[in-house]
PDB file of C-alpha atoms in Angstrom:
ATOM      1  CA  UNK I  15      37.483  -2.697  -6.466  1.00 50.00           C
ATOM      2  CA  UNK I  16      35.279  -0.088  -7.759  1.00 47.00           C
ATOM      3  CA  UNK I  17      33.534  -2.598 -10.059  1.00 46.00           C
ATOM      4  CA  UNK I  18      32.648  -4.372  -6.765  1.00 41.00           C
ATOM      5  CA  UNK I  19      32.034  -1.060  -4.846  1.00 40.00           C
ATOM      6  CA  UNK I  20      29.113  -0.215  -7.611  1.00 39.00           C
ATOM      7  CA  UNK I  21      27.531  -3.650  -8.351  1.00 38.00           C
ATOM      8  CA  UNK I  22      27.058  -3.901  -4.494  1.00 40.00           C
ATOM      9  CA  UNK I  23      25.755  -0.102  -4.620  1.00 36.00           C
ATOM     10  CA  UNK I  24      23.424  -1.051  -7.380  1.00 39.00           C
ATOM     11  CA  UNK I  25      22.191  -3.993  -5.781  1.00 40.00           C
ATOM     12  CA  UNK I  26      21.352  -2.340  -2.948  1.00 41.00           C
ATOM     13  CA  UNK I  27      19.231  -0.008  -4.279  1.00 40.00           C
ATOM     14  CA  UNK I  28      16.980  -2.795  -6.766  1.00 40.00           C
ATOM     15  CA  UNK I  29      16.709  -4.358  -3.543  1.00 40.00           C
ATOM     16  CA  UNK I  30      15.575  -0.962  -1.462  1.00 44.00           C
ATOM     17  CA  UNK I  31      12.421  -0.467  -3.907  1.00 48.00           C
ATOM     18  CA  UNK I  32      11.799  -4.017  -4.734  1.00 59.00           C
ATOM     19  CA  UNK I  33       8.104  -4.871  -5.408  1.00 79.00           C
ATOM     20  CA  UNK I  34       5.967  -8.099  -5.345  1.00 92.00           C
ATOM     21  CA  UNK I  35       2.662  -8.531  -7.232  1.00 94.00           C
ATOM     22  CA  UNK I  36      -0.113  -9.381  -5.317  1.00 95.00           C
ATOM     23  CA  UNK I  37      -3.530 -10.700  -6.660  1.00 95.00           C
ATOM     24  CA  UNK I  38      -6.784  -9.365  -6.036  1.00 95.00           C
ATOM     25  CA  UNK I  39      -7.803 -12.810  -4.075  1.00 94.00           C
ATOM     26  CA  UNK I  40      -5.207 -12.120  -2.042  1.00 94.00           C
ATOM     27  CA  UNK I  41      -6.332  -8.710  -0.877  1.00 95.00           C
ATOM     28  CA  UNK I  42     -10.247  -9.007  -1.039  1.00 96.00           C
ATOM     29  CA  UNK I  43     -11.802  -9.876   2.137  1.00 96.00           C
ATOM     30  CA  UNK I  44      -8.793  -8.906   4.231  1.00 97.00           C
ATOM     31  CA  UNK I  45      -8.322  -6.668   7.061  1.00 97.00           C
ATOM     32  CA  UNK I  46      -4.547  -5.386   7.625  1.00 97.00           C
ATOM     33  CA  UNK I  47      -3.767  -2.902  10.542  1.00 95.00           C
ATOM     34  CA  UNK I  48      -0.472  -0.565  10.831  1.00 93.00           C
ATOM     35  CA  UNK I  49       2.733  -1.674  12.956  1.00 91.00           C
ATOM     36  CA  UNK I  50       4.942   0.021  14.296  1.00 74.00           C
ATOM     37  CA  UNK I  51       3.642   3.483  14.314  1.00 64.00           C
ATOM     38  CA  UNK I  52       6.079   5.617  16.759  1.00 70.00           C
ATOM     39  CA  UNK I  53       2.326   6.776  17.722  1.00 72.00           C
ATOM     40  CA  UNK I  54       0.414   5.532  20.847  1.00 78.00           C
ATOM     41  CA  UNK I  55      -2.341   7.909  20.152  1.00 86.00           C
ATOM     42  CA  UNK I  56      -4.077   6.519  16.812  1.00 88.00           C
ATOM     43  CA  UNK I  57      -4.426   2.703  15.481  1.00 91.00           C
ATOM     44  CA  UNK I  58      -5.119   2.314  11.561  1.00 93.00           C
ATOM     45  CA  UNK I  59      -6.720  -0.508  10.193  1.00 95.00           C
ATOM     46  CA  UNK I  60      -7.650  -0.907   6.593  1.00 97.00           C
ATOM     47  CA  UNK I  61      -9.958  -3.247   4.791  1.00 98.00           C
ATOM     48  CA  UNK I  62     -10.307  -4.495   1.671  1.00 97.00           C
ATOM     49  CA  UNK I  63     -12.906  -5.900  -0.821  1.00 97.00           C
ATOM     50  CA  UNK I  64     -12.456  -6.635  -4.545  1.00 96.00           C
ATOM     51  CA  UNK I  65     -13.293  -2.973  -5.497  1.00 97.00           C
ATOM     52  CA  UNK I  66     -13.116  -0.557  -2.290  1.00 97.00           C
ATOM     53  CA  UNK I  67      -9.969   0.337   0.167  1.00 97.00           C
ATOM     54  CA  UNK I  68     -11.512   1.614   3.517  1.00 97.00           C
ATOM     55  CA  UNK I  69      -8.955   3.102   5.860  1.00 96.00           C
ATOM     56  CA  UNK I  70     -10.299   3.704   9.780  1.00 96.00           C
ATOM     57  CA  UNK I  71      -8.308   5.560  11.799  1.00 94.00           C
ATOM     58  CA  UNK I  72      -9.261   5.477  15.620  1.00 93.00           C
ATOM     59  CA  UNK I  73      -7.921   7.836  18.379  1.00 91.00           C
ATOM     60  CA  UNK I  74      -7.249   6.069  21.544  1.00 86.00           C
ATOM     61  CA  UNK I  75      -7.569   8.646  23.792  1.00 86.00           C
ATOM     62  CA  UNK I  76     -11.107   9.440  22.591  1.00 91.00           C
ATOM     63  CA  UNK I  77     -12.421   6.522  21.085  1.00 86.00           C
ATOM     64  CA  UNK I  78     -13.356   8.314  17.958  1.00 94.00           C
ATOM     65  CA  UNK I  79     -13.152   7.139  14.563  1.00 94.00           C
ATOM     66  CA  UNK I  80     -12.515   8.333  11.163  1.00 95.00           C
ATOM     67  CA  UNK I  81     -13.385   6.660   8.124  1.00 96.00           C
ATOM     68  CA  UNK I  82     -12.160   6.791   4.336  1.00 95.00           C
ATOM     69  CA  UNK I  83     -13.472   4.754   1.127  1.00 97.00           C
ATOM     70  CA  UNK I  84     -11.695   4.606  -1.880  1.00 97.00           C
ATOM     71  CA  UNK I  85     -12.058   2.489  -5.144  1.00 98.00           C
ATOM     72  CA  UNK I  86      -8.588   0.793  -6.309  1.00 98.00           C
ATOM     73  CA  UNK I  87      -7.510  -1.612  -8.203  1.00 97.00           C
ATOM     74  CA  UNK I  88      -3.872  -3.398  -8.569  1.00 97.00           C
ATOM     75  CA  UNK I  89      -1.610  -2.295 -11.502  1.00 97.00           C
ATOM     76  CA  UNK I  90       2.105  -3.466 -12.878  1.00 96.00           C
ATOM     77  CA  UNK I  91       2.540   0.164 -13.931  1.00 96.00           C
ATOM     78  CA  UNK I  92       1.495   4.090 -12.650  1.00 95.00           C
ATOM     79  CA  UNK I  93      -0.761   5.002 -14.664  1.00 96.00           C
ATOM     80  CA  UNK I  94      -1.430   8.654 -15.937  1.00 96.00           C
ATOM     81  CA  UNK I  95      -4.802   8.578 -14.226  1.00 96.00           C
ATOM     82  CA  UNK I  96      -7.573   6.553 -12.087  1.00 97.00           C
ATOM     83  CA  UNK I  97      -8.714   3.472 -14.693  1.00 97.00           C
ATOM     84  CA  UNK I  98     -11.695   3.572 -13.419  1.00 97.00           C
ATOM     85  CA  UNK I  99     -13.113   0.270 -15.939  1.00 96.00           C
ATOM     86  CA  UNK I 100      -9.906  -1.496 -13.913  1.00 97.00           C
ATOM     87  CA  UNK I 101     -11.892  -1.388 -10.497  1.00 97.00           C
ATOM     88  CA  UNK I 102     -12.576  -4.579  -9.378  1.00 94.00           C
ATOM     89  CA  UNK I 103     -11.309  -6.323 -12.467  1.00 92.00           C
ATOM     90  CA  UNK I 104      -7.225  -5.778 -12.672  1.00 82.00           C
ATOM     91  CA  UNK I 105      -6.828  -8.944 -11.245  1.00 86.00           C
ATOM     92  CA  UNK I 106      -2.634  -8.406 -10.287  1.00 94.00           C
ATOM     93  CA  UNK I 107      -0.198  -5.913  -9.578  1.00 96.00           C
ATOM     94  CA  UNK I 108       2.616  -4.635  -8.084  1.00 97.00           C
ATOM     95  CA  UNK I 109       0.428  -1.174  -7.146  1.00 97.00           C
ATOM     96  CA  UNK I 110      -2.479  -0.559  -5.627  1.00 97.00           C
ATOM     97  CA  UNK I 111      -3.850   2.570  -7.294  1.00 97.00           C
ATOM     98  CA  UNK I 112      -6.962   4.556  -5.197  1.00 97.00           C
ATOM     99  CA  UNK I 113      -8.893   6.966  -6.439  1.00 97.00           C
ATOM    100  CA  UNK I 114     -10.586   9.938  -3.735  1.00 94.00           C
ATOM    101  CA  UNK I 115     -13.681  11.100  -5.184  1.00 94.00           C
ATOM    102  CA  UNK I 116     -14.056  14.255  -3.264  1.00 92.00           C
ATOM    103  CA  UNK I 117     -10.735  15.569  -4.643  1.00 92.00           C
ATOM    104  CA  UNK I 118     -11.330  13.879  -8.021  1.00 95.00           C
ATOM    105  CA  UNK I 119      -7.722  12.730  -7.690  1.00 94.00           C
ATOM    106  CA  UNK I 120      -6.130   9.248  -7.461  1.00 95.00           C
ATOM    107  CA  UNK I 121      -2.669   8.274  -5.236  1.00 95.00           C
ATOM    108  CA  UNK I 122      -0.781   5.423  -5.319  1.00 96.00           C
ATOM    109  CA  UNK I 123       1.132   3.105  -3.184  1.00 96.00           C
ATOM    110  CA  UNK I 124       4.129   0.505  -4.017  1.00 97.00           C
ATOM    111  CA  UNK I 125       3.859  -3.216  -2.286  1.00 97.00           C
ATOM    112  CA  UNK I 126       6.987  -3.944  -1.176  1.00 97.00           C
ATOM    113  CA  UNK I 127       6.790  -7.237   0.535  1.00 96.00           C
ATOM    114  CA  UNK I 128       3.288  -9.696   0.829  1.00 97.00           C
ATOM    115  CA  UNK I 129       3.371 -12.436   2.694  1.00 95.00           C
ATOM    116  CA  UNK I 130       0.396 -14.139   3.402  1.00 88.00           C
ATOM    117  CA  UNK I 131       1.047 -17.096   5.365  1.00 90.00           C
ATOM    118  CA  UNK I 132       2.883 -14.599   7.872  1.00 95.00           C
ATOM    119  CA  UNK I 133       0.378 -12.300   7.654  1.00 96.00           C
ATOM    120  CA  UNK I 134       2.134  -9.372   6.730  1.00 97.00           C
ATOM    121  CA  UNK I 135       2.533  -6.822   4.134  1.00 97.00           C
ATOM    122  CA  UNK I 136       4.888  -4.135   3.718  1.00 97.00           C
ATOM    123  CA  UNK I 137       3.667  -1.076   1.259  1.00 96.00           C
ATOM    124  CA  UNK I 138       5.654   2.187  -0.025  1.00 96.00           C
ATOM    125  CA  UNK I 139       4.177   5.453   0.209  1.00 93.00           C
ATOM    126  CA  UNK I 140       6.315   7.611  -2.307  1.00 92.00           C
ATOM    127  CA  UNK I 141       6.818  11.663  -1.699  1.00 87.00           C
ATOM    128  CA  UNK I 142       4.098  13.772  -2.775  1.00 81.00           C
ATOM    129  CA  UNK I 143       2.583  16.867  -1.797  1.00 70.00           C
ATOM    130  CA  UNK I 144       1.019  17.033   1.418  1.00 75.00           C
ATOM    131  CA  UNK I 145       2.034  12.792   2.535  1.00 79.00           C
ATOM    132  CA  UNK I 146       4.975  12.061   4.483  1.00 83.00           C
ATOM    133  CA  UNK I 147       6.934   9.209   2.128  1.00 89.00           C
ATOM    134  CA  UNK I 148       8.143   5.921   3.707  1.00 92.00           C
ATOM    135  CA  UNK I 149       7.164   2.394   4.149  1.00 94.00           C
ATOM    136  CA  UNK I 150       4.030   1.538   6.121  1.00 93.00           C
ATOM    137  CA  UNK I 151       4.197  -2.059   7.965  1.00 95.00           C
ATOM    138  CA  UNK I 152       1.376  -4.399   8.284  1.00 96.00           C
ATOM    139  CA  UNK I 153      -0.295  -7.070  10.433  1.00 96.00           C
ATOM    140  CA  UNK I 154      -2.941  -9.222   9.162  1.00 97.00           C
ATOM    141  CA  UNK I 155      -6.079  -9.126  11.450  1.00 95.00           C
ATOM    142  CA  UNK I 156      -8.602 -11.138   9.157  1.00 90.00           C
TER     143      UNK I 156
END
């Protein structure tokens, strides 16, 4: 019973943080935008091309916007920092690493599910300082 008890426990947890690799094709050219924020007061939509990750956020209420660029590319591993020479060339991956210029730092984010005759894509945002962790929903748009 126990045997059964932890194979089903270990199982569960492979499948919890399960990642798919997506290929740069796939992305590039694509718009995605968040569902299922809790939030009525924001939409997020980001875009991407085969070397830049642009993130708009606009604010309902006002009808302002707020923009962020980043360069990424896809990896199969974390690496120890940004690859910059991998930007628009690391052609697969089960990551998609940014990098934010102004802070000289990089973050990145797991894809969890891809699916794009749905139109949908699922992405893990681990814990680190200063970012809520949890998985982020989204809806194709283009």
């Amino acid at each position: 019973m126990n045997r059964l008890f932890f194979t089903f426990l270990i199982f569960c947890t492979v499948s919890c943080y399960s990642q798919v690799s997506v290929s740069l094709k796939d992305l590039s050219g694509t718009k995605w935008k968040i569902t299922e924020t809790g939030n009525d007061f924001f939409q997020t939509i980001t875009e991407y091309t085969n070397s830049y990750r642009k993130t708009t956020t606009t604010f309902k209420t006002s009808g302002r916007e707020a923009s962020v660029q980043n360069k990424y590319y896809l990896s199969d591993y974390i690496p120890s920092s940004f690859e910059h020479s991998r930007v628009g060339k690391s052609t697969r991956g089960k990551y998609i690493i940014s990098y934010n210029s102004v802070l000289n730092t990089f973050a990145y984010v797991v894809i969890k599910q891809f699916d794009s005759k749905r139109g949908m894509m699922v992405i893990h945002r681990p814990a680190r300082s200063g970012v809520t962790p949890g998985d982020i929903p989204y809806k194709k748009i283009k």
